[in-house]
JSON list of C-alpha atoms in Angstrom, two decimals:
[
{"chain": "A", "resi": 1, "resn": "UNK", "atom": "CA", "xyz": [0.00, 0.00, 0.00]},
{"chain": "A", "resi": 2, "resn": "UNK", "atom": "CA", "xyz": [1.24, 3.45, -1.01]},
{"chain": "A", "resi": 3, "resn": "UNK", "atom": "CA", "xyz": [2.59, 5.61, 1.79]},
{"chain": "A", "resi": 4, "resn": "UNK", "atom": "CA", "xyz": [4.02, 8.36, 2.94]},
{"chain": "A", "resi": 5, "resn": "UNK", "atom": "CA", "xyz": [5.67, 9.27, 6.03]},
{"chain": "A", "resi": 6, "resn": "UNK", "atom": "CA", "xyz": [6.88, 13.45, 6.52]},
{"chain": "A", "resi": 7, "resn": "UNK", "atom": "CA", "xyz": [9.49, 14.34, 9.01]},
{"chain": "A", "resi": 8, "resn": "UNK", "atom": "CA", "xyz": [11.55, 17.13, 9.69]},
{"chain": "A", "resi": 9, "resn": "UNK", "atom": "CA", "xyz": [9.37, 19.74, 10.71]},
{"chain": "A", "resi": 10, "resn": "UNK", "atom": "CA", "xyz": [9.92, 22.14, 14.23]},
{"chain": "A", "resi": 11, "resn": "UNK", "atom": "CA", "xyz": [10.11, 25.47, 15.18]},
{"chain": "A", "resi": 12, "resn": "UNK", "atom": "CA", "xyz": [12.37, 27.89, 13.84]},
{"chain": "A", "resi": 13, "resn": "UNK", "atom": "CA", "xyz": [12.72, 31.30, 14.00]},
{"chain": "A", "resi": 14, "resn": "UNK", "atom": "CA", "xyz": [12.99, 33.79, 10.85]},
{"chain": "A", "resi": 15, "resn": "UNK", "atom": "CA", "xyz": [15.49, 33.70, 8.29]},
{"chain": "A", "resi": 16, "resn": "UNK", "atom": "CA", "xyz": [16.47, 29.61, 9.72]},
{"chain": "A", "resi": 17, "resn": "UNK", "atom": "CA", "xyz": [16.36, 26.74, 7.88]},
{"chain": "A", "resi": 18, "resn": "UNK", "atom": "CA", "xyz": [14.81, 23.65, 8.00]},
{"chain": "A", "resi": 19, "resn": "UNK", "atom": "CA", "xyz": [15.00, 20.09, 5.74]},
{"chain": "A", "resi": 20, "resn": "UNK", "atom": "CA", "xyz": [11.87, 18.37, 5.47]},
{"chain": "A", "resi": 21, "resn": "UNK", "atom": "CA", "xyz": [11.68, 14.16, 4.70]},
{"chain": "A", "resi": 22, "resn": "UNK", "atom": "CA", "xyz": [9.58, 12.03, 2.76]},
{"chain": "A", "resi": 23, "resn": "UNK", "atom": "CA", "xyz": [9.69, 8.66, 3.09]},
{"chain": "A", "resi": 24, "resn": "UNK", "atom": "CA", "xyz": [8.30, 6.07, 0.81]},
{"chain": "A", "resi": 25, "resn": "UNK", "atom": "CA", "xyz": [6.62, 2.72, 1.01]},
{"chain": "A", "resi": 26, "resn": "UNK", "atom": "CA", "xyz": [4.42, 0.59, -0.82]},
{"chain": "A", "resi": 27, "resn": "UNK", "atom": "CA", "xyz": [5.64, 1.50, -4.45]},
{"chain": "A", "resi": 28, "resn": "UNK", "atom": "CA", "xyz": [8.78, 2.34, -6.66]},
{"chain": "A", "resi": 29, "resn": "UNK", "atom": "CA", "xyz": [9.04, 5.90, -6.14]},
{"chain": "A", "resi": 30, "resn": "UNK", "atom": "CA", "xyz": [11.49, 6.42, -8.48]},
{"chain": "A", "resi": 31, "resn": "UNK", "atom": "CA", "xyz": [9.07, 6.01, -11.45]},
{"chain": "A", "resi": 32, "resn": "UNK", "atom": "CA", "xyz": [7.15, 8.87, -10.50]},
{"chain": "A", "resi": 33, "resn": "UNK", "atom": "CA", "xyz": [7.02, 12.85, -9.94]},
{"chain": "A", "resi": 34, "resn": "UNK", "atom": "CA", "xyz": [6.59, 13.75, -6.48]},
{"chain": "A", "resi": 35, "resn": "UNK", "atom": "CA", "xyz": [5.42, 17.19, -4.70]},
{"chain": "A", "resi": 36, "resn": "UNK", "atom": "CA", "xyz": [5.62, 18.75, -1.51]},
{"chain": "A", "resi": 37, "resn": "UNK", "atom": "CA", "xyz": [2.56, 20.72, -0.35]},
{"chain": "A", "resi": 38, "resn": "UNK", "atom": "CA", "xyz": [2.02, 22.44, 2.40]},
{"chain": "A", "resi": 39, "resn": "UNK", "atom": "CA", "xyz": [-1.80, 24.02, 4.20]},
{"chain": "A", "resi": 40, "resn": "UNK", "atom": "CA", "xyz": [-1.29, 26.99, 6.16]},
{"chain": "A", "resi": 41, "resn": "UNK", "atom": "CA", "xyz": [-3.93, 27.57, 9.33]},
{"chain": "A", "resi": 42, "resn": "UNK", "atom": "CA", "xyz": [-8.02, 28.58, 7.80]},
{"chain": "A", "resi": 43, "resn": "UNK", "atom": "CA", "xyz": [-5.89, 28.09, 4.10]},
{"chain": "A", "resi": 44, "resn": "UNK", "atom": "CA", "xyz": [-6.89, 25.24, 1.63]},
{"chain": "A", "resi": 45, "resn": "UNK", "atom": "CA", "xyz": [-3.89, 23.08, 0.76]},
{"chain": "A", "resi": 46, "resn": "UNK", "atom": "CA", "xyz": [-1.23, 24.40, -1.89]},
{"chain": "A", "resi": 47, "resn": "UNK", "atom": "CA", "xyz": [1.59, 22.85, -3.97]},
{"chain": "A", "resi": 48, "resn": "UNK", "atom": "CA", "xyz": [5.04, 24.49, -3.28]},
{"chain": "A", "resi": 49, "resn": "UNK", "atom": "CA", "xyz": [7.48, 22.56, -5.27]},
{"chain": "A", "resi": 50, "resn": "UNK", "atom": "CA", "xyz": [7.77, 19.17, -7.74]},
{"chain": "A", "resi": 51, "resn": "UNK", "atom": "CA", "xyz": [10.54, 17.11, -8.45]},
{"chain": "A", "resi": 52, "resn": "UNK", "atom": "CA", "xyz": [10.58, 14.70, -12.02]},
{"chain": "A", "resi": 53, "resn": "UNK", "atom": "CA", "xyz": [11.16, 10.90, -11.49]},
{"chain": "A", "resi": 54, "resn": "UNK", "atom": "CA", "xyz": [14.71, 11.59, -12.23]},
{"chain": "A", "resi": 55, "resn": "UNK", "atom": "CA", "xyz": [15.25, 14.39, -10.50]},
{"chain": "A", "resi": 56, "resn": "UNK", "atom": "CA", "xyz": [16.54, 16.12, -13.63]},
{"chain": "A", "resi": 57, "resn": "UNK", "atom": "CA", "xyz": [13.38, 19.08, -13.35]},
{"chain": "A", "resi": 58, "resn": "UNK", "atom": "CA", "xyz": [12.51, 20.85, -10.46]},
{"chain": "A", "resi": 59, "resn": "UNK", "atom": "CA", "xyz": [10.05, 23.37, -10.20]},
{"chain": "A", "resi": 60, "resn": "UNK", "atom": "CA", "xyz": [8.93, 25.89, -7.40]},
{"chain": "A", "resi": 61, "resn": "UNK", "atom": "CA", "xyz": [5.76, 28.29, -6.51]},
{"chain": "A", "resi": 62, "resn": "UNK", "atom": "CA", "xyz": [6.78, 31.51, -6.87]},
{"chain": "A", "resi": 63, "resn": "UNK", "atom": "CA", "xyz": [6.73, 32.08, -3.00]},
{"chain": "A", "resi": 64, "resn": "UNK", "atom": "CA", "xyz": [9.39, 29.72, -2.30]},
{"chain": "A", "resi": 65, "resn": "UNK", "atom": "CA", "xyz": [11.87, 29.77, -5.31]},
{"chain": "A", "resi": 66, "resn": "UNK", "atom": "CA", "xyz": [15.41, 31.17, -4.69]},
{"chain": "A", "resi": 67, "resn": "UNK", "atom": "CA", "xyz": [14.66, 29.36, -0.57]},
{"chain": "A", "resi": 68, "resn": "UNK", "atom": "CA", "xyz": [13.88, 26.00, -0.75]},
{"chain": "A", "resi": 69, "resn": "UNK", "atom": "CA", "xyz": [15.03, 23.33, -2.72]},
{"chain": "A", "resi": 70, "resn": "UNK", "atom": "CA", "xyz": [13.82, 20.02, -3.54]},
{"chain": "A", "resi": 71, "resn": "UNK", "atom": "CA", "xyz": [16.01, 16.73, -4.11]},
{"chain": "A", "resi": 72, "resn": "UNK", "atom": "CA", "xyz": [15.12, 12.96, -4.22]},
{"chain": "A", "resi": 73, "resn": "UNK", "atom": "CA", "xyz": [17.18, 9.88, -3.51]},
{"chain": "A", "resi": 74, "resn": "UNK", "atom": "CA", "xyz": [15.25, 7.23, -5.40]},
{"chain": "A", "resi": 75, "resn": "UNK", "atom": "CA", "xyz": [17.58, 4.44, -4.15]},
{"chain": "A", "resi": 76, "resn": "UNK", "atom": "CA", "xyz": [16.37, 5.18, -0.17]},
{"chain": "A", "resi": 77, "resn": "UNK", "atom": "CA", "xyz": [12.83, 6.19, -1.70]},
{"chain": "A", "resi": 78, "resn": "UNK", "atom": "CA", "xyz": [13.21, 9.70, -0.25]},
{"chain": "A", "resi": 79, "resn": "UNK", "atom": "CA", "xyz": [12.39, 12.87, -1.17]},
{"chain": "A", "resi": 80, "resn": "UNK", "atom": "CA", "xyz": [13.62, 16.44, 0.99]},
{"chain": "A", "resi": 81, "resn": "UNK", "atom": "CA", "xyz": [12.85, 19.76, 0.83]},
{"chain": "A", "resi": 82, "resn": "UNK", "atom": "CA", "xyz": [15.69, 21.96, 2.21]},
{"chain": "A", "resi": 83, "resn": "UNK", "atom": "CA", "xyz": [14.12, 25.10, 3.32]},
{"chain": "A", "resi": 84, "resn": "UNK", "atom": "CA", "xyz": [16.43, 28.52, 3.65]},
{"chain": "A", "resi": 85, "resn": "UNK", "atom": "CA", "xyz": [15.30, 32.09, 4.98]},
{"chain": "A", "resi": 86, "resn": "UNK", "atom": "CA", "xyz": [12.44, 31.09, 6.48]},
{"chain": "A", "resi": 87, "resn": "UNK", "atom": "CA", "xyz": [9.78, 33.27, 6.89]},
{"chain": "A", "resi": 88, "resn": "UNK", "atom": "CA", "xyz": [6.29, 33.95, 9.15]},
{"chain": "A", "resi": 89, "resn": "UNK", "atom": "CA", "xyz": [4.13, 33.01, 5.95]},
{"chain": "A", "resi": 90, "resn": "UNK", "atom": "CA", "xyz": [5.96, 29.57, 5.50]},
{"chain": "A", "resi": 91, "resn": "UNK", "atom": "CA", "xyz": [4.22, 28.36, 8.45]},
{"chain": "A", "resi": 92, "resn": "UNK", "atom": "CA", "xyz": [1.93, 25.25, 7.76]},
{"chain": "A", "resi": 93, "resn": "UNK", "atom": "CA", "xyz": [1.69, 21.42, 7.89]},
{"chain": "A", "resi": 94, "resn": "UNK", "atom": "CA", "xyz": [3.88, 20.29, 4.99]},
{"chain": "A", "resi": 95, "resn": "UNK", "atom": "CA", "xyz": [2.79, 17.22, 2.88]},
{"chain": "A", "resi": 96, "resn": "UNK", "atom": "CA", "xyz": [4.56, 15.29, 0.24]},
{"chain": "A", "resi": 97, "resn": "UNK", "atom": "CA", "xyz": [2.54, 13.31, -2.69]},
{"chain": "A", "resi": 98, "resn": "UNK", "atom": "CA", "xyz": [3.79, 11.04, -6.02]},
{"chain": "A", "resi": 99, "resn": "UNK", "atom": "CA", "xyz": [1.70, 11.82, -8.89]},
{"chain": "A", "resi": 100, "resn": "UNK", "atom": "CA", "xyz": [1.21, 8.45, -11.30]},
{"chain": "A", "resi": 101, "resn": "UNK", "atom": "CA", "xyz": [3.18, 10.22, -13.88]},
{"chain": "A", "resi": 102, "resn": "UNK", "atom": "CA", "xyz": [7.20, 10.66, -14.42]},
{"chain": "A", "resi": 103, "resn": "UNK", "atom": "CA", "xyz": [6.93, 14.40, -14.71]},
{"chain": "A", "resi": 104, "resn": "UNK", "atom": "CA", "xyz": [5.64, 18.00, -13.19]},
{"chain": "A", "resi": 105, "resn": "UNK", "atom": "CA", "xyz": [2.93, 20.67, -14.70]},
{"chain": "A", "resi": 106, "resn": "UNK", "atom": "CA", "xyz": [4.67, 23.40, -13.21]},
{"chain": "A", "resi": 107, "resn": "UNK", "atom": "CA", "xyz": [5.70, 23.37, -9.57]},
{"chain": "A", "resi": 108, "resn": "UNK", "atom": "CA", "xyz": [2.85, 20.52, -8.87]},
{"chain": "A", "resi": 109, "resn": "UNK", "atom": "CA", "xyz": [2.65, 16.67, -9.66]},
{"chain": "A", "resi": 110, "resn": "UNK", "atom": "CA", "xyz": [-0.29, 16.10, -12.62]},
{"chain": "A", "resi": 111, "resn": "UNK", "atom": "CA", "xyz": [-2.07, 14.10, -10.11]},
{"chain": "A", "resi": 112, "resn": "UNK", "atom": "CA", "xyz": [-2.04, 12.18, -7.00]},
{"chain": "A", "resi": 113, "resn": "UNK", "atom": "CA", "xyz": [-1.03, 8.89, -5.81]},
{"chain": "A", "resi": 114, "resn": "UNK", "atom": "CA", "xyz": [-2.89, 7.29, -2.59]},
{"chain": "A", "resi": 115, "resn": "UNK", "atom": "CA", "xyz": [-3.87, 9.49, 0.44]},
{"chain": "A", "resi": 116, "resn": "UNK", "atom": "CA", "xyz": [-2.33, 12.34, 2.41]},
{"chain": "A", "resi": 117, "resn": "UNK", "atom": "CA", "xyz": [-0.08, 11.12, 5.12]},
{"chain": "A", "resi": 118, "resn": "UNK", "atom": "CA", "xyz": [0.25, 12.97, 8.52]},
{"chain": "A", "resi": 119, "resn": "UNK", "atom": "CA", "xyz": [2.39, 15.99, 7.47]},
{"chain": "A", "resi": 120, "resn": "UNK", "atom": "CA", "xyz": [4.90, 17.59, 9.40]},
{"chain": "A", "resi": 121, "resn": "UNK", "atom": "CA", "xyz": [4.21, 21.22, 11.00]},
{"chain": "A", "resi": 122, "resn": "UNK", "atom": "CA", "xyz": [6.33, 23.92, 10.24]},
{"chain": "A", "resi": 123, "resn": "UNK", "atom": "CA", "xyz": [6.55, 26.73, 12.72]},
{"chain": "A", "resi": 124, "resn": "UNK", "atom": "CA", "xyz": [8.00, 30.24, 11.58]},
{"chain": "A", "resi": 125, "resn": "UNK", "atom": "CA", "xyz": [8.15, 32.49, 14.35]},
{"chain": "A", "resi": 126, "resn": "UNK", "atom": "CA", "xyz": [10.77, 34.98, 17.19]}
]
């Protein structure tokens, strides 16, 4: 059964950094796209950055790119978002999620692959 397991999440104050996990199970992650997403308190879930089944494409919503980047290790079925310069906004649960296809539309996977898992929070504050 598909599954994924986030980790990495905490407290940090402005400007810190942070490097999220995603661990696989259940499937052969390196034949598919994966995304992180993240839903901020009262705020409906949004993608923040995809990474190709190779790992050769990486894409990024326009409110993280130039901070956080995204990287996959397809041998450990992982997938990590390093996260620089934090800031207040960036607060949220982050998710991560493989798409059934190889590549990205943009900075999100095409679709999605079995159900959310837990998330890890992500606290930006002094």
């Amino acid at each position: 059964q598909l599954q994924f397991v986030e980790s990495g999440g905490g407290l940090v104050q402005p400007g810190g950094s942070l490097r999220l996990s995603c661990a696989a199970s259940g499937f052969t992650l390196g034949y598919y796209a994966v995304g992180w997403f993240r839903q901020a308190p009262g705020k409906e879930r949004e993608g923040v950055s995809c990474i190709s089944k190779s790992g050769d494409s990486t894409n990024y919503a326009d409110s993280v790119k130039g901070r956080f980047t995204i990287s996959r290790d397809n041998a450990k079925k992982m997938v990590y978002l390093q996260m620089n310069s934090l800031k207040p906004e960036d607060t949220a649960i982050y998710y991560c999620a493989a798409s059934s296809r190889y590549y990205c539309l943009g900075y999100v996977p095409p679709d999605r692959q079995g159900s959310w898992g837990q998330g890890t929070q992500v606290t930006v504050s002094s």
